[in-house]
PDB file of C-alpha atoms in Angstrom:
ATOM      1  CA  MET A   1      17.609  -8.123 -14.449  1.00 33.00           C
ATOM      2  CA  THR A   2      18.158 -11.829 -14.023  1.00 39.00           C
ATOM      3  CA  ASN A   3      15.233 -14.166 -14.326  1.00 47.00           C
ATOM      4  CA  PRO A   4      13.517 -14.714 -10.958  1.00 45.00           C
ATOM      5  CA  PRO A   5      13.714 -18.181  -9.454  1.00 46.00           C
ATOM      6  CA  SER A   6      10.737 -20.500  -9.763  1.00 52.00           C
ATOM      7  CA  GLY A   7       8.086 -19.540  -7.251  1.00 63.00           C
ATOM      8  CA  SER A   8       8.702 -15.773  -7.200  1.00 72.00           C
ATOM      9  CA  PRO A   9       7.139 -12.906  -9.164  1.00 84.00           C
ATOM     10  CA  ALA A  10       8.922 -10.992 -11.906  1.00 90.00           C
ATOM     11  CA  ARG A  11       7.952  -7.740 -10.194  1.00 96.00           C
ATOM     12  CA  ILE A  12       5.625  -6.441  -7.530  1.00 98.00           C
ATOM     13  CA  TRP A  13       3.092  -3.638  -7.934  1.00 98.00           C
ATOM     14  CA  PHE A  14       2.320  -1.902  -4.625  1.00 98.00           C
ATOM     15  CA  ILE A  15      -0.928   0.055  -5.020  1.00 98.00           C
ATOM     16  CA  THR A  16      -2.545   2.283  -2.418  1.00 98.00           C
ATOM     17  CA  HIS A  17      -6.299   2.569  -2.201  1.00 98.00           C
ATOM     18  CA  PRO A  18      -7.674   5.866  -3.605  1.00 98.00           C
ATOM     19  CA  GLU A  19     -10.153   8.298  -2.021  1.00 98.00           C
ATOM     20  CA  VAL A  20     -12.565   7.072   0.628  1.00 98.00           C
ATOM     21  CA  ILE A  21     -15.859   8.135   2.188  1.00 97.00           C
ATOM     22  CA  ILE A  22     -14.795   9.618   5.515  1.00 94.00           C
ATOM     23  CA  ASP A  23     -17.311   8.468   8.111  1.00 94.00           C
ATOM     24  CA  PRO A  24     -16.396   9.297  11.731  1.00 93.00           C
ATOM     25  CA  THR A  25     -19.146   6.914  12.911  1.00 93.00           C
ATOM     26  CA  LYS A  26     -17.304   3.886  11.475  1.00 94.00           C
ATOM     27  CA  PRO A  27     -13.913   2.435  12.376  1.00 94.00           C
ATOM     28  CA  VAL A  28     -11.355   3.690   9.844  1.00 94.00           C
ATOM     29  CA  PRO A  29     -10.626   0.155   8.515  1.00 96.00           C
ATOM     30  CA  ALA A  30     -14.327  -0.120   7.565  1.00 97.00           C
ATOM     31  CA  TRP A  31     -14.357   2.976   5.341  1.00 97.00           C
ATOM     32  CA  SER A  32     -15.333   2.407   1.696  1.00 98.00           C
ATOM     33  CA  LEU A  33     -14.056   3.927  -1.507  1.00 98.00           C
ATOM     34  CA  SER A  34     -15.754   7.136  -2.577  1.00 98.00           C
ATOM     35  CA  PRO A  35     -17.148   7.612  -6.095  1.00 98.00           C
ATOM     36  CA  VAL A  36     -13.978   9.551  -6.946  1.00 98.00           C
ATOM     37  CA  GLY A  37     -11.855   6.710  -5.601  1.00 98.00           C
ATOM     38  CA  ILE A  38     -13.791   4.152  -7.628  1.00 98.00           C
ATOM     39  CA  ASP A  39     -13.391   6.229 -10.784  1.00 98.00           C
ATOM     40  CA  ARG A  40      -9.647   6.567 -10.226  1.00 98.00           C
ATOM     41  CA  MET A  41      -9.248   2.852  -9.594  1.00 98.00           C
ATOM     42  CA  ASN A  42     -11.117   2.126 -12.806  1.00 97.00           C
ATOM     43  CA  ALA A  43      -8.789   4.529 -14.607  1.00 97.00           C
ATOM     44  CA  PHE A  44      -5.812   2.563 -13.251  1.00 98.00           C
ATOM     45  CA  CYS A  45      -7.328  -0.637 -14.592  1.00 97.00           C
ATOM     46  CA  ARG A  46      -7.259   0.783 -18.112  1.00 96.00           C
ATOM     47  CA  ARG A  47      -3.459   0.787 -18.118  1.00 95.00           C
ATOM     48  CA  ALA A  48      -1.947  -1.295 -20.873  1.00 94.00           C
ATOM     49  CA  ASP A  49       0.885  -2.672 -18.749  1.00 95.00           C
ATOM     50  CA  LEU A  50      -1.110  -4.666 -16.179  1.00 97.00           C
ATOM     51  CA  GLY A  51      -1.451  -7.816 -18.258  1.00 95.00           C
ATOM     52  CA  ASN A  52       1.458  -9.625 -16.613  1.00 96.00           C
ATOM     53  CA  ILE A  53      -0.220  -9.539 -13.172  1.00 97.00           C
ATOM     54  CA  THR A  54      -1.206 -13.075 -12.191  1.00 97.00           C
ATOM     55  CA  ALA A  55      -2.121 -12.644  -8.506  1.00 97.00           C
ATOM     56  CA  ILE A  56      -3.639  -9.879  -6.378  1.00 98.00           C
ATOM     57  CA  TRP A  57      -3.522  -9.497  -2.612  1.00 98.00           C
ATOM     58  CA  SER A  58      -5.052  -6.828  -0.411  1.00 98.00           C
ATOM     59  CA  SER A  59      -5.257  -5.879   3.217  1.00 98.00           C
ATOM     60  CA  ALA A  60      -8.485  -6.742   5.015  1.00 98.00           C
ATOM     61  CA  GLU A  61      -9.498  -3.074   5.274  1.00 98.00           C
ATOM     62  CA  THR A  62     -12.660  -2.402   3.262  1.00 98.00           C
ATOM     63  CA  LYS A  63     -11.173   0.308   1.036  1.00 98.00           C
ATOM     64  CA  ALA A  64      -8.281  -1.934   0.009  1.00 98.00           C
ATOM     65  CA  VAL A  65     -10.563  -4.949  -0.543  1.00 98.00           C
ATOM     66  CA  GLU A  66     -12.804  -2.838  -2.781  1.00 98.00           C
ATOM     67  CA  GLY A  67      -9.834  -1.524  -4.766  1.00 98.00           C
ATOM     68  CA  ALA A  68      -8.417  -5.017  -5.212  1.00 98.00           C
ATOM     69  CA  ALA A  69     -11.824  -6.287  -6.363  1.00 98.00           C
ATOM     70  CA  ILE A  70     -11.948  -3.651  -9.101  1.00 98.00           C
ATOM     71  CA  LEU A  71      -8.495  -4.643 -10.317  1.00 98.00           C
ATOM     72  CA  ALA A  72      -9.292  -8.346 -10.086  1.00 98.00           C
ATOM     73  CA  GLY A  73     -12.473  -7.867 -12.111  1.00 98.00           C
ATOM     74  CA  ARG A  74     -10.541  -6.093 -14.835  1.00 97.00           C
ATOM     75  CA  LEU A  75      -7.898  -8.838 -15.035  1.00 97.00           C
ATOM     76  CA  GLY A  76     -10.215 -11.811 -14.590  1.00 97.00           C
ATOM     77  CA  LEU A  77      -8.534 -12.793 -11.328  1.00 97.00           C
ATOM     78  CA  ARG A  78      -9.668 -13.360  -7.771  1.00 97.00           C
ATOM     79  CA  ALA A  79      -8.121 -11.161  -5.096  1.00 98.00           C
ATOM     80  CA  ALA A  80      -6.970 -12.709  -1.830  1.00 98.00           C
ATOM     81  CA  ILE A  81      -6.660 -11.042   1.580  1.00 98.00           C
ATOM     82  CA  ASP A  82      -3.746 -10.971   3.987  1.00 98.00           C
ATOM     83  CA  GLU A  83      -4.533  -9.214   7.241  1.00 97.00           C
ATOM     84  CA  GLN A  84      -0.867  -8.317   7.802  1.00 98.00           C
ATOM     85  CA  LEU A  85      -1.071  -5.834   4.914  1.00 98.00           C
ATOM     86  CA  HIS A  86      -3.043  -3.407   7.093  1.00 98.00           C
ATOM     87  CA  GLU A  87      -2.115   0.236   7.557  1.00 98.00           C
ATOM     88  CA  ASN A  88      -0.091   1.244  10.596  1.00 97.00           C
ATOM     89  CA  ASP A  89      -2.313   0.542  13.604  1.00 97.00           C
ATOM     90  CA  ARG A  90      -3.882   3.833  14.682  1.00 96.00           C
ATOM     91  CA  SER A  91      -6.733   2.371  16.706  1.00 95.00           C
ATOM     92  CA  ALA A  92      -5.462   3.990  19.911  1.00 96.00           C
ATOM     93  CA  THR A  93      -6.689   7.377  18.712  1.00 95.00           C
ATOM     94  CA  GLY A  94      -9.409   6.324  16.273  1.00 92.00           C
ATOM     95  CA  PHE A  95     -10.656   8.895  13.772  1.00 92.00           C
ATOM     96  CA  LEU A  96      -8.839  12.219  13.811  1.00 94.00           C
ATOM     97  CA  PRO A  97      -9.899  15.276  11.799  1.00 93.00           C
ATOM     98  CA  PRO A  98      -7.531  15.773   8.846  1.00 92.00           C
ATOM     99  CA  PRO A  99      -5.392  18.569  10.381  1.00 94.00           C
ATOM    100  CA  GLU A 100      -4.832  16.544  13.563  1.00 96.00           C
ATOM    101  CA  PHE A 101      -4.194  13.382  11.588  1.00 95.00           C
ATOM    102  CA  GLN A 102      -1.504  15.062   9.488  1.00 95.00           C
ATOM    103  CA  LEU A 103       0.294  16.253  12.616  1.00 97.00           C
ATOM    104  CA  MET A 104       0.149  12.760  14.073  1.00 97.00           C
ATOM    105  CA  ALA A 105       1.447  11.262  10.840  1.00 97.00           C
ATOM    106  CA  ASP A 106       4.364  13.702  10.927  1.00 97.00           C
ATOM    107  CA  ARG A 107       5.200  12.510  14.445  1.00 98.00           C
ATOM    108  CA  PHE A 108       4.818   8.849  13.446  1.00 98.00           C
ATOM    109  CA  PHE A 109       7.475   9.179  10.753  1.00 98.00           C
ATOM    110  CA  ALA A 110       9.713  11.551  12.725  1.00 98.00           C
ATOM    111  CA  HIS A 111       9.899   9.256  15.777  1.00 98.00           C
ATOM    112  CA  PRO A 112       9.933   5.740  14.295  1.00 98.00           C
ATOM    113  CA  HIS A 113      11.077   4.036  17.504  1.00 98.00           C
ATOM    114  CA  ASP A 114       8.315   5.580  19.618  1.00 98.00           C
ATOM    115  CA  SER A 115       4.632   4.730  19.940  1.00 98.00           C
ATOM    116  CA  VAL A 116       3.055   8.099  19.216  1.00 97.00           C
ATOM    117  CA  GLU A 117      -0.153   8.400  21.256  1.00 96.00           C
ATOM    118  CA  GLY A 118      -0.424   4.609  21.228  1.00 97.00           C
ATOM    119  CA  TRP A 119       0.008   4.159  17.461  1.00 98.00           C
ATOM    120  CA  GLU A 120       1.988   1.178  16.176  1.00 98.00           C
ATOM    121  CA  ARG A 121       5.653   2.143  16.004  1.00 98.00           C
ATOM    122  CA  ALA A 122       6.927   2.916  12.514  1.00 98.00           C
ATOM    123  CA  VAL A 123       9.806   0.442  12.891  1.00 98.00           C
ATOM    124  CA  ASP A 124       7.344  -2.323  13.796  1.00 98.00           C
ATOM    125  CA  ALA A 125       5.009  -1.462  10.921  1.00 98.00           C
ATOM    126  CA  GLN A 126       7.992  -1.486   8.559  1.00 98.00           C
ATOM    127  CA  ASP A 127       9.174  -4.893   9.756  1.00 98.00           C
ATOM    128  CA  ARG A 128       5.632  -6.217   9.336  1.00 98.00           C
ATOM    129  CA  ILE A 129       5.097  -4.953   5.787  1.00 98.00           C
ATOM    130  CA  VAL A 130       8.524  -6.132   4.614  1.00 98.00           C
ATOM    131  CA  ALA A 131       7.921  -9.578   6.093  1.00 98.00           C
ATOM    132  CA  VAL A 132       4.469 -10.022   4.548  1.00 98.00           C
ATOM    133  CA  VAL A 133       5.614  -8.856   1.106  1.00 98.00           C
ATOM    134  CA  ASP A 134       8.528 -11.297   1.207  1.00 96.00           C
ATOM    135  CA  ARG A 135       6.175 -14.070   2.326  1.00 97.00           C
ATOM    136  CA  LEU A 136       3.652 -13.380  -0.437  1.00 97.00           C
ATOM    137  CA  ALA A 137       6.434 -13.216  -3.016  1.00 96.00           C
ATOM    138  CA  ALA A 138       7.927 -16.503  -1.808  1.00 94.00           C
ATOM    139  CA  GLY A 139       4.533 -18.171  -2.162  1.00 94.00           C
ATOM    140  CA  HIS A 140       3.852 -16.806  -5.635  1.00 94.00           C
ATOM    141  CA  ASP A 141       4.104 -19.797  -7.970  1.00 88.00           C
ATOM    142  CA  LEU A 142       2.095 -18.525 -10.932  1.00 86.00           C
ATOM    143  CA  GLY A 143       4.822 -16.644 -12.798  1.00 89.00           C
ATOM    144  CA  GLY A 144       4.221 -13.063 -13.905  1.00 94.00           C
ATOM    145  CA  ASP A 145       3.727 -10.107 -11.593  1.00 97.00           C
ATOM    146  CA  LEU A 146       2.187  -9.806  -8.135  1.00 97.00           C
ATOM    147  CA  ALA A 147      -0.104  -6.879  -7.208  1.00 98.00           C
ATOM    148  CA  ILE A 148      -0.680  -5.724  -3.636  1.00 98.00           C
ATOM    149  CA  VAL A 149      -3.433  -3.234  -2.794  1.00 98.00           C
ATOM    150  CA  ALA A 150      -2.779  -1.669   0.586  1.00 98.00           C
ATOM    151  CA  HIS A 151      -2.054   1.693   2.193  1.00 98.00           C
ATOM    152  CA  GLY A 152       0.128   4.759   1.919  1.00 98.00           C
ATOM    153  CA  GLY A 153       1.787   4.708   5.330  1.00 98.00           C
ATOM    154  CA  VAL A 154       3.080   1.156   5.103  1.00 98.00           C
ATOM    155  CA  GLY A 155       3.846   1.777   1.438  1.00 98.00           C
ATOM    156  CA  ALA A 156       6.207   4.597   2.420  1.00 98.00           C
ATOM    157  CA  LEU A 157       7.850   2.333   4.991  1.00 98.00           C
ATOM    158  CA  LEU A 158       8.254  -0.449   2.422  1.00 98.00           C
ATOM    159  CA  LEU A 159       9.687   1.956  -0.146  1.00 98.00           C
ATOM    160  CA  GLY A 160      12.283   3.127   2.379  1.00 98.00           C
ATOM    161  CA  ALA A 161      13.274  -0.419   3.277  1.00 98.00           C
ATOM    162  CA  LEU A 162      13.659  -1.385  -0.384  1.00 98.00           C
ATOM    163  CA  GLN A 163      16.041   1.539  -0.902  1.00 97.00           C
ATOM    164  CA  HIS A 164      17.840   1.135   2.448  1.00 98.00           C
ATOM    165  CA  LEU A 165      16.794   4.656   3.445  1.00 98.00           C
ATOM    166  CA  PRO A 166      15.892   5.948   6.908  1.00 98.00           C
ATOM    167  CA  ILE A 167      12.205   6.131   7.767  1.00 98.00           C
ATOM    168  CA  SER A 168      10.949   9.513   6.618  1.00 98.00           C
ATOM    169  CA  ARG A 169       7.688  11.078   5.567  1.00 97.00           C
ATOM    170  CA  GLN A 170       9.520  12.398   2.521  1.00 97.00           C
ATOM    171  CA  LEU A 171       8.970   8.879   1.134  1.00 98.00           C
ATOM    172  CA  ASP A 172       5.194   9.110   1.616  1.00 98.00           C
ATOM    173  CA  GLN A 173       2.898   8.975  -1.399  1.00 97.00           C
ATOM    174  CA  PRO A 174       2.107  12.282  -3.116  1.00 95.00           C
ATOM    175  CA  GLY A 175      -1.231  14.019  -2.657  1.00 92.00           C
ATOM    176  CA  SER A 176      -3.609  13.642   0.239  1.00 86.00           C
ATOM    177  CA  GLY A 177      -6.291  11.243  -0.993  1.00 91.00           C
ATOM    178  CA  GLY A 178      -4.286   8.117  -1.756  1.00 96.00           C
ATOM    179  CA  GLY A 179      -4.324   6.265  -5.037  1.00 98.00           C
ATOM    180  CA  ASN A 180      -0.703   5.832  -6.103  1.00 98.00           C
ATOM    181  CA  PHE A 181       1.563   2.916  -6.956  1.00 98.00           C
ATOM    182  CA  PHE A 182       5.191   1.928  -7.259  1.00 98.00           C
ATOM    183  CA  VAL A 183       6.774  -1.106  -8.899  1.00 98.00           C
ATOM    184  CA  PHE A 184       9.878  -3.044  -7.920  1.00 98.00           C
ATOM    185  CA  GLY A 185      11.643  -6.094  -9.255  1.00 96.00           C
ATOM    186  CA  TYR A 186      11.877  -9.346  -7.378  1.00 93.00           C
ATOM    187  CA  PRO A 187      14.047 -10.798  -5.962  1.00 92.00           C
ATOM    188  CA  ASP A 188      16.478  -7.932  -6.629  1.00 94.00           C
ATOM    189  CA  LYS A 189      13.979  -5.434  -5.099  1.00 96.00           C
ATOM    190  CA  ARG A 190      15.169  -2.711  -7.444  1.00 97.00           C
ATOM    191  CA  ILE A 191      12.684   0.138  -7.811  1.00 98.00           C
ATOM    192  CA  GLU A 192      11.481   0.185 -11.406  1.00 97.00           C
ATOM    193  CA  ARG A 193       8.948   2.977 -10.987  1.00 97.00           C
ATOM    194  CA  GLY A 194       8.516   5.334  -8.038  1.00 98.00           C
ATOM    195  CA  TRP A 195       5.253   6.721  -6.701  1.00 98.00           C
ATOM    196  CA  THR A 196       2.889   7.295  -9.634  1.00 98.00           C
ATOM    197  CA  ASP A 197      -0.730   8.496  -9.668  1.00 98.00           C
ATOM    198  CA  ILE A 198      -2.997   5.531 -10.449  1.00 98.00           C
ATOM    199  CA  ALA A 199      -5.012   7.704 -12.859  1.00 95.00           C
ATOM    200  CA  SER A 200      -1.978   8.750 -14.897  1.00 91.00           C
ATOM    201  CA  ALA A 201      -1.529   7.546 -18.459  1.00 75.00           C
ATOM    202  CA  ALA A 202       0.584   4.405 -18.880  1.00 68.00           C
TER     203      ALA A 202
END
């Protein structure tokens, strides 16, 4: 891989928040990490290959902010927030029990040009996440790698765009609780590592 131009990261780590405390009385963006999620994020921070990360960004959703704070504490950095890193907007339906949510997520990916029950369209969420990642990368002037702590749905959309693949739930993160990452080079945007459990060994 050629050396990145001045002002761009060597690579980008896209990390999804791990398990959360599901609280139907709170808006979904206000949910916090569960003890299991915190433990898994701490396990991720013990990886030996994170030392080249020089900046961390997260969405404004509580679970992502908390995950980014754990990573920032481990690396001696300060995480910043970009509100455009949020998950696909599902506020039209609010909390859905897991079986209903999974059916809705299937429809979201299967009909990317439609607003499913008022949800943000997948094509719009994809354009948004690609644009914000490019903007953060363009503004990265510290050298080293850039880490982004965000969400699985937009992560799947970003992964598809990077590989020039159609929007599909087959690109979604594995498992059902979150807590995975992928890594891609910049500016070539070549995938260096696909979805990987954050608690896996380096």
